[in-house]
Structures are given as structure tokens and as C-alpha cells.
CSV table of C-alpha atoms in Angstrom, one decimal:
chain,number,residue,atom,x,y,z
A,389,UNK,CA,263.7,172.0,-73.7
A,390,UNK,CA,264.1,174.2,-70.7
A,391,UNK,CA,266.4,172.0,-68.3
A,392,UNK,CA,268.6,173.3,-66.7
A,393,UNK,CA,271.3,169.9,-66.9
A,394,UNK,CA,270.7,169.8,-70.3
A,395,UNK,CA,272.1,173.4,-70.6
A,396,UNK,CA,274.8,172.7,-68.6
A,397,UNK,CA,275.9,169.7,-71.1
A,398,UNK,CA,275.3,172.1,-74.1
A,399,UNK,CA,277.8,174.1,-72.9
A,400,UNK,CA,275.3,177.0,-72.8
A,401,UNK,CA,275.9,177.5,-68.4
A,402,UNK,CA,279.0,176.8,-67.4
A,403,UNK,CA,280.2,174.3,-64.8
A,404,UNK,CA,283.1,173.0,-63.4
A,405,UNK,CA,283.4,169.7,-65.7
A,406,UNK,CA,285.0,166.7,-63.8
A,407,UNK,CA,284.4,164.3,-66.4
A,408,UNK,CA,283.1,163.9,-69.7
A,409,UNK,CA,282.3,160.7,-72.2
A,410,UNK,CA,279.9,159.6,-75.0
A,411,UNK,CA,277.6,159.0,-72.2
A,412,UNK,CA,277.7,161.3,-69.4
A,413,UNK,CA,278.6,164.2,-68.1
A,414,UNK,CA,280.4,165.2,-64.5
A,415,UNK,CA,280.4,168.5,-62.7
A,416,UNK,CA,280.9,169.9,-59.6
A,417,UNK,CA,277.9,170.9,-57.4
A,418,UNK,CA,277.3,174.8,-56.9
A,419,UNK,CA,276.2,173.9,-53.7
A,420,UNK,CA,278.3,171.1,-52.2
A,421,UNK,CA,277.0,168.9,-49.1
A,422,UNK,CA,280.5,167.6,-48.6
A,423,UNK,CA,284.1,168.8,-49.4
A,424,UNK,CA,283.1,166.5,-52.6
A,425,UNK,CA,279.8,166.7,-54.4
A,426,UNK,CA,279.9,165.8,-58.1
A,427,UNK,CA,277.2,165.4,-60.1
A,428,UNK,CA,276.9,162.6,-62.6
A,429,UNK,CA,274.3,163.0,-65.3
A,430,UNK,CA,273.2,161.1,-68.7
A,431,UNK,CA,273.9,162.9,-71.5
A,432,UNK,CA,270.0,162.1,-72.9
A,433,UNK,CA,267.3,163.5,-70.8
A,434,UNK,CA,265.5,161.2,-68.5
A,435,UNK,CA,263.3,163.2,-66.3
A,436,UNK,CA,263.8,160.6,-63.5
A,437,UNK,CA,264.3,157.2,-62.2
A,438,UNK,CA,260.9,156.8,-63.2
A,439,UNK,CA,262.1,157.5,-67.1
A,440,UNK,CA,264.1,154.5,-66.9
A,441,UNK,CA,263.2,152.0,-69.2
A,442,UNK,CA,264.9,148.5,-70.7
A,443,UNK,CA,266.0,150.9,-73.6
A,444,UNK,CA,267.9,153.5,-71.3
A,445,UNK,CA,269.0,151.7,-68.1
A,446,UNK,CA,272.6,150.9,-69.5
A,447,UNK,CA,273.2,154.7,-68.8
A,448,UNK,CA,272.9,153.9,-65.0
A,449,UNK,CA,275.5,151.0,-64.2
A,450,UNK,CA,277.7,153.3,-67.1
A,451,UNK,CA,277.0,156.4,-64.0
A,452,UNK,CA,278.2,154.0,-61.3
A,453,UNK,CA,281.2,153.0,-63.0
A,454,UNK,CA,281.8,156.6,-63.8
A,455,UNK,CA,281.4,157.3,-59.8
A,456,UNK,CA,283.8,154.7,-59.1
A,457,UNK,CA,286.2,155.7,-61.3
A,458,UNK,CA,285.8,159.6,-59.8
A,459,UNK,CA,286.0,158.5,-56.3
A,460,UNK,CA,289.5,156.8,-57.0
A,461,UNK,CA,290.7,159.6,-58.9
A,462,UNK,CA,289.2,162.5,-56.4
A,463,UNK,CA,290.8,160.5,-53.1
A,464,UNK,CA,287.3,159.0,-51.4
A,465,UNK,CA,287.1,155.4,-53.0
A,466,UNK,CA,289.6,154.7,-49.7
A,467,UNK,CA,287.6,156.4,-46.8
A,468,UNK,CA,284.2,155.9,-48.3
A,469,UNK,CA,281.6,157.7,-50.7
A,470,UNK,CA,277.7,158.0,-51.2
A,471,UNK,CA,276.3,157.8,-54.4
A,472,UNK,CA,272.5,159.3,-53.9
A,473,UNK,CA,269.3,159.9,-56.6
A,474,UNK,CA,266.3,161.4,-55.7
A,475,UNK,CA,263.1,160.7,-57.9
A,476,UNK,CA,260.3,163.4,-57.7
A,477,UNK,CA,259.7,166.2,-55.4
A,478,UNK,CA,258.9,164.4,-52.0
A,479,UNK,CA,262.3,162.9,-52.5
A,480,UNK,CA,263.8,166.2,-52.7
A,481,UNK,CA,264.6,166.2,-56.5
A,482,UNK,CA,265.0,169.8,-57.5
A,483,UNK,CA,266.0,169.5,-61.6
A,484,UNK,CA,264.4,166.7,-63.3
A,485,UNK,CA,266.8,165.4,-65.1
A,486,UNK,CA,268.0,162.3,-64.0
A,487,UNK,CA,271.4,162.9,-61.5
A,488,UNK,CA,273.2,160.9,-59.1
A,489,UNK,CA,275.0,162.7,-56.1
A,490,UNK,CA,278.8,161.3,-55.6
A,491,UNK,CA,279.5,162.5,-52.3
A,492,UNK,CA,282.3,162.2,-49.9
A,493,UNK,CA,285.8,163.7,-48.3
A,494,UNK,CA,284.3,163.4,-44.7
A,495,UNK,CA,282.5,161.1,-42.9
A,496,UNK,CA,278.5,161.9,-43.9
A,497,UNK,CA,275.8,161.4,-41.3
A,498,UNK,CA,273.8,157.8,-41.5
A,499,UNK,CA,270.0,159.0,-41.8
A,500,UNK,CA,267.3,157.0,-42.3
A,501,UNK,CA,263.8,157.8,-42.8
């Protein structure tokens, strides 16, 4: 498989590994939108939220414990955090492979569509 996440779990790109488990797997983003930006990815490929299935959708409340746990640990569970997906391309979903965006450190601009 030629994904890029998957790579980076493999070991075979480096990243800046926050967090690790059975499960998951927690890096920092090369391109942060906020003074944090970790990304928190399942360890099994699911292209997207629309790969989630009754079989699979454990992984997703283990990722928001996982964020919870981060935003304690990386000082933003006090101030406030956003935890963001994006499923397909209109959404702005660049690697399909299922991520989730823990972001926080400032105060992040409310925008609605």
C-alpha cells in the first residue's frame, strides 16, 4: 500500500512520535495550524470516516481518549483544544488514511460553514 500514514507507522518516514499504543499512533504535524497540532492515527488503515464500520469504530472513541490524554499532558486540556477529521476531498482531506487533528495552545478561530 502506498500511504503515506501507514509509512509513517512503519517506521519507514520519520516523525516526531508523541504517542504510541497497540492501537494508535501520535505525531506531530509538519505543518502545524497551532503552536500544537498532533496527529492521531489508527494503526489499521481506514481510508476515511466513511471506512468506519461496527467492526472498526472502537478505534475512534480509543483516538479521543488518546486526545484527551495528550491535551493534559501537552498543557491545552485547561485552555481548550479541537479535535477535527476531515472525510474526502471537499472536506479538505489530504492523506486518506483516517486522522484526527488535536489542536490547541492558542485560542483557534470559530468558523462555520
Amino acid at each position: 500500500m502506498d500511504c503515506l500514514f501507514c509509512k509513517i507507522i512503519a517506521g519507514e518516514i520519520p516523525s516526531a512520535k508523541v504517542y504510541e499504543d497497540e492501537t494508535v499512533y501520535a505525531f506531530k504535524d509538519i505543518n502545524p495550524m497551532a503552536p500544537v497540532h498532533v496527529l492521531i492515527v489508527p494503526k489499521n488503515h481506514i481510508d476515511s470516516v466513511n471506512g468506519i464500520t461496527a467492526e472498526n469504530s472502537a478505534v475512534v472513541a480509543h483516538i479521543y481518549e488518546v486526545a484527551a490524554k495528550l491535551a493534559k499532558e501537552l498543557g491545552i486540556a485547561e485552555d481548550g483544544y479541537r479535535v477535527v477529521t476531515n472525510c474526502g476531498a471537499n472536506a479538505g482531506q489530504t492523506v486518506f488514511h483516517l486522522h484526527f487533528h488535536l489542536l490547541g495552545g492558542k485560542a483557534l478561530k470559530v468558523e462555520m460553514c
